[in-house]
XYZ file of C-alpha atoms in Angstrom:
329
model
C 98.647 147.045 98.732
C 99.049 150.687 97.745
C 96.299 152.901 96.359
C 96.673 156.291 94.694
C 93.796 158.263 93.245
C 93.052 161.422 91.314
C 89.503 162.745 91.085
C 87.906 165.764 89.443
C 84.739 166.719 91.323
C 81.587 168.238 89.854
C 82.031 171.359 92.012
C 85.291 172.209 90.223
C 87.673 170.790 92.748
C 90.761 168.662 92.424
C 91.433 166.084 95.085
C 94.374 163.787 95.779
C 94.235 160.673 97.970
C 97.098 158.460 99.110
C 98.050 155.072 100.525
C 96.474 152.045 102.148
C 98.073 148.929 103.614
C 96.349 145.550 104.108
C 97.397 142.410 105.986
C 95.214 139.380 105.207
C 97.404 136.667 106.734
C 96.155 135.775 110.242
C 98.661 136.339 113.039
C 98.701 135.826 116.787
C 96.142 138.610 117.439
C 94.503 139.689 114.193
C 92.747 137.710 111.485
C 93.089 140.733 109.207
C 94.237 144.331 109.588
C 94.050 147.440 107.408
C 95.754 150.798 107.781
C 95.037 153.840 105.590
C 96.812 157.171 105.203
C 94.941 159.881 103.299
C 95.883 163.433 102.446
C 93.838 165.816 100.335
C 94.016 169.371 99.110
C 91.083 170.855 97.255
C 91.244 173.874 94.959
C 88.739 175.656 92.770
C 89.529 176.015 89.073
C 90.727 179.508 89.975
C 93.252 177.855 92.320
C 91.667 179.179 95.509
C 92.294 176.624 98.222
C 88.962 175.273 99.417
C 90.395 172.860 101.947
C 93.363 170.767 103.019
C 93.719 167.968 105.492
C 94.336 164.320 106.067
C 93.374 161.324 108.145
C 94.699 158.054 109.460
C 92.268 155.171 109.928
C 92.473 151.478 110.675
C 90.129 148.493 110.630
C 90.712 144.992 111.941
C 89.248 141.647 112.884
C 90.516 139.605 115.826
C 90.940 135.846 115.781
C 87.650 135.507 117.708
C 85.829 137.336 114.864
C 85.264 140.519 116.819
C 86.081 143.516 114.629
C 86.631 147.232 114.987
C 87.672 150.429 113.279
C 89.175 153.764 114.338
C 90.146 156.965 112.561
C 91.270 160.522 113.240
C 91.234 163.453 110.843
C 92.461 167.033 110.690
C 90.972 169.550 108.262
C 92.831 172.841 107.946
C 89.860 174.773 106.594
C 89.777 177.020 103.551
C 87.414 179.090 101.453
C 83.794 177.962 101.200
C 81.829 179.111 98.157
C 78.548 177.842 99.586
C 78.552 179.050 103.204
C 76.797 182.321 102.327
C 74.342 180.690 99.894
C 75.407 182.606 96.789
C 77.310 185.364 98.578
C 81.070 185.897 98.617
C 83.478 183.112 99.568
C 83.736 182.618 103.330
C 86.854 181.549 105.205
C 85.822 178.319 106.916
C 87.548 177.302 110.173
C 89.448 174.039 110.389
C 88.335 171.133 112.523
C 89.383 167.870 114.135
C 87.277 164.733 113.913
C 87.455 161.108 114.923
C 85.339 157.993 114.532
C 85.378 154.430 115.762
C 83.394 151.381 116.666
C 83.332 147.629 117.145
C 81.195 144.596 116.319
C 81.102 141.277 118.092
C 81.069 137.899 116.326
C 78.092 138.038 113.942
C 77.989 134.233 113.740
C 76.621 134.081 117.296
C 72.868 134.184 117.986
C 73.376 137.384 119.983
C 75.773 140.053 118.707
C 76.389 143.659 119.662
C 78.080 146.668 118.142
C 78.856 150.299 118.826
C 79.531 153.168 116.414
C 80.476 156.721 117.311
C 82.130 159.874 116.070
C 82.924 163.414 117.193
C 84.168 166.670 115.713
C 85.650 169.795 117.222
C 86.183 173.232 115.676
C 88.300 175.138 118.239
C 88.339 178.478 116.411
C 84.530 178.754 116.451
C 83.971 176.852 119.741
C 81.736 174.420 117.848
C 81.523 170.681 118.496
C 79.390 167.625 117.897
C 79.193 163.892 118.559
C 76.996 160.908 117.846
C 76.852 157.438 119.322
C 74.857 154.397 118.297
C 74.848 150.958 119.958
C 73.326 147.946 118.214
C 71.934 144.617 119.399
C 71.174 141.794 116.945
C 69.405 138.589 118.017
C 68.916 135.506 115.876
C 66.161 133.923 117.932
C 65.895 130.907 115.630
C 67.135 129.776 112.254
C 64.160 131.497 110.631
C 63.879 134.544 112.892
C 66.141 137.559 113.557
C 65.740 140.991 115.150
C 67.864 144.144 115.342
C 67.560 147.094 117.727
C 69.750 150.181 117.229
C 69.222 153.370 119.257
C 71.377 156.395 118.446
C 71.967 159.890 119.764
C 73.427 162.991 118.132
C 74.285 166.322 119.758
C 76.031 169.416 118.459
C 76.704 173.057 119.231
C 77.297 175.110 116.092
C 78.213 178.766 116.602
C 77.861 179.740 112.936
C 74.777 178.061 111.517
C 73.459 179.891 108.435
C 70.031 181.430 109.123
C 68.991 183.897 106.412
C 70.051 186.848 104.297
C 68.255 190.189 104.479
C 68.456 193.240 102.240
C 68.237 196.312 104.450
C 69.623 199.853 104.288
C 71.123 199.285 100.868
C 73.178 196.204 101.691
C 72.812 192.451 102.162
C 73.087 191.147 105.719
C 74.102 187.486 106.010
C 72.636 186.233 109.278
C 74.058 183.351 111.310
C 73.197 182.039 114.738
C 74.272 179.599 117.419
C 72.272 176.387 117.627
C 72.238 173.575 120.116
C 70.737 170.442 118.612
C 69.964 167.108 120.210
C 68.554 164.167 118.273
C 67.572 160.694 119.444
C 66.177 157.863 117.372
C 65.701 154.103 117.571
C 65.588 151.655 114.674
C 63.948 148.250 114.966
C 64.015 145.557 112.263
C 62.597 142.061 112.351
C 62.467 139.180 109.883
C 60.478 135.979 110.232
C 60.544 133.262 107.565
C 57.627 130.880 108.061
C 58.328 128.754 104.989
C 60.642 129.154 101.961
C 57.727 130.926 100.218
C 56.179 132.920 103.105
C 57.964 135.627 105.135
C 57.243 138.685 107.261
C 59.441 141.816 107.554
C 59.005 144.604 110.138
C 60.582 148.037 110.486
C 59.936 150.890 112.958
C 61.755 154.112 113.813
C 60.744 156.858 116.276
C 62.716 160.107 115.894
C 62.928 163.191 118.137
C 65.127 166.218 117.359
C 65.250 169.527 119.253
C 66.963 172.695 118.013
C 67.544 175.609 120.388
C 68.540 178.880 118.695
C 70.818 181.027 120.824
C 72.964 184.046 119.801
C 72.606 185.795 116.428
C 75.309 187.495 114.354
C 75.946 188.860 110.877
C 78.919 188.475 108.568
C 81.235 191.494 108.804
C 84.307 190.346 106.856
C 83.864 186.903 105.210
C 87.628 186.396 104.919
C 88.755 188.025 108.173
C 92.006 186.858 109.730
C 90.314 185.401 112.827
C 86.870 183.898 113.332
C 85.854 186.875 115.498
C 86.844 189.258 112.674
C 84.418 187.557 110.301
C 81.308 188.252 112.376
C 79.499 191.110 114.052
C 77.589 189.767 117.079
C 74.194 191.258 117.913
C 74.048 192.481 121.497
C 70.909 193.595 123.388
C 71.075 196.947 121.567
C 70.222 195.228 118.273
C 68.664 191.871 119.203
C 65.239 192.532 120.667
C 63.689 189.788 122.799
C 60.001 190.244 123.539
C 58.907 187.196 125.571
C 60.709 184.773 123.262
C 59.794 186.613 120.062
C 63.057 187.847 118.546
C 63.714 190.729 116.167
C 66.812 192.505 114.865
C 67.288 196.264 114.939
C 70.122 196.833 112.464
C 70.391 200.621 112.924
C 69.748 200.750 116.694
C 66.799 203.136 116.397
C 64.569 200.994 118.623
C 62.408 199.792 115.729
C 62.682 196.144 114.579
C 64.011 195.840 111.042
C 63.734 192.044 110.738
C 61.372 189.787 112.683
C 62.718 186.379 113.656
C 59.897 185.205 115.897
C 60.571 182.061 117.932
C 62.738 179.801 115.765
C 63.175 177.035 118.396
C 61.514 173.756 117.475
C 61.248 170.047 118.153
C 60.616 167.773 115.182
C 58.871 164.441 115.808
C 58.554 161.503 113.456
C 57.551 157.850 113.529
C 57.679 155.487 110.549
C 56.891 151.791 110.388
C 56.360 149.146 107.737
C 55.111 145.585 107.884
C 55.482 143.501 104.713
C 54.050 140.013 104.207
C 55.566 138.256 101.175
C 54.042 135.081 99.730
C 55.440 133.361 96.666
C 52.225 131.532 95.798
C 53.668 130.090 92.612
C 57.182 129.754 91.231
C 58.222 133.307 90.278
C 54.802 134.727 91.224
C 54.570 136.810 94.409
C 51.930 138.526 96.537
C 52.917 141.421 98.812
C 50.669 142.790 101.559
C 52.046 146.022 103.080
C 50.947 148.147 106.038
C 52.649 151.525 106.460
C 52.068 153.600 109.572
C 53.487 157.090 110.020
C 53.076 160.303 111.947
C 55.112 163.503 112.107
C 54.889 167.056 113.377
C 56.715 169.754 115.271
C 56.283 172.151 118.155
C 58.178 175.090 119.660
C 59.843 173.220 122.536
C 63.537 174.115 122.924
C 64.435 171.742 125.785
C 65.149 168.184 124.691
C 63.140 165.587 126.623
C 63.000 162.225 124.889
C 60.208 160.802 127.035
C 58.028 163.879 126.548
C 58.906 163.876 122.866
C 57.701 160.288 122.458
C 54.467 161.178 124.283
C 53.935 164.195 122.024
C 54.757 162.042 118.997
C 52.055 159.471 119.674
C 49.524 162.233 120.353
C 49.886 163.308 116.712
C 47.479 162.191 114.040
C 48.635 159.090 112.206
C 48.474 158.030 108.590
C 47.938 154.380 107.712
C 48.419 153.006 104.222
C 47.592 149.491 103.046
C 49.037 148.242 99.775
C 48.500 144.920 98.016
C 50.731 144.025 95.069
C 50.564 140.833 93.071
C 52.629 139.697 90.132
C 52.428 136.573 88.042
C 55.199 134.913 86.060
C 54.143 133.912 82.560
C 56.304 131.167 81.117
C 56.690 131.542 77.348
């Protein structure tokens, strides 16, 4: 099967996509197999190239009902009209990315899966990856549970920070960030009778962002990545016991206070829902929501300490009762 598409985006871009192949007849190895080839080039209505690239990806299912997918992509970069948040167009570096994963036979009481991806931007020395395993357990015909931890980490050498008007010109500030995020999702379903069921959901979340070097845009469309930025050295980036400031004109006086931008964000959300269909078409819901969130200035990621700090935060509990009744006319 071949697919061709043409799409006009809301941000005034034109995008082309190409071909996909599908095999649905089981063979000696695969029950089904799909292979896709995509190429795209994106322009503005002024015919400035905003991006170009392509990817190859495949998905399949083996005869034993295990399945998987894999893809690799190359983006050549182009002009970005949003990188400077309303400023001039910025020449965005290209990147490589890949993704993949697998799932075991979901018909079994116990099934597992794994999903992951990564990206690499060689010109800017930036990179990132995420990985997320999954375990699903059908403990009984009326009871199932799912547990899915995940982790994300990235180093971005040109994260937008702020724009400052100083000395008669606008300074577009960027910085290097190192971010690590870990979270776990739990879901559970128990059906007591055809009319009475219980659903549970919980997710703790810890994310740490460490701000490192700072820089300003020098030439947004410079030939190389280094040409596009002016890095702040110790003569312009003042560090006073973790409190940062920028001295644009090197006169020893801070012109823009940054403070300590490092932070760790903590969050926990959970829901428990009891559903009772007390009459045909008439339902009663009893809901308990528990949540807590906050942040601190920690810049070193420690999941165990983050969980401890999370459950030291004040919590918010909400109880909701909803009842509807079906009137037969």
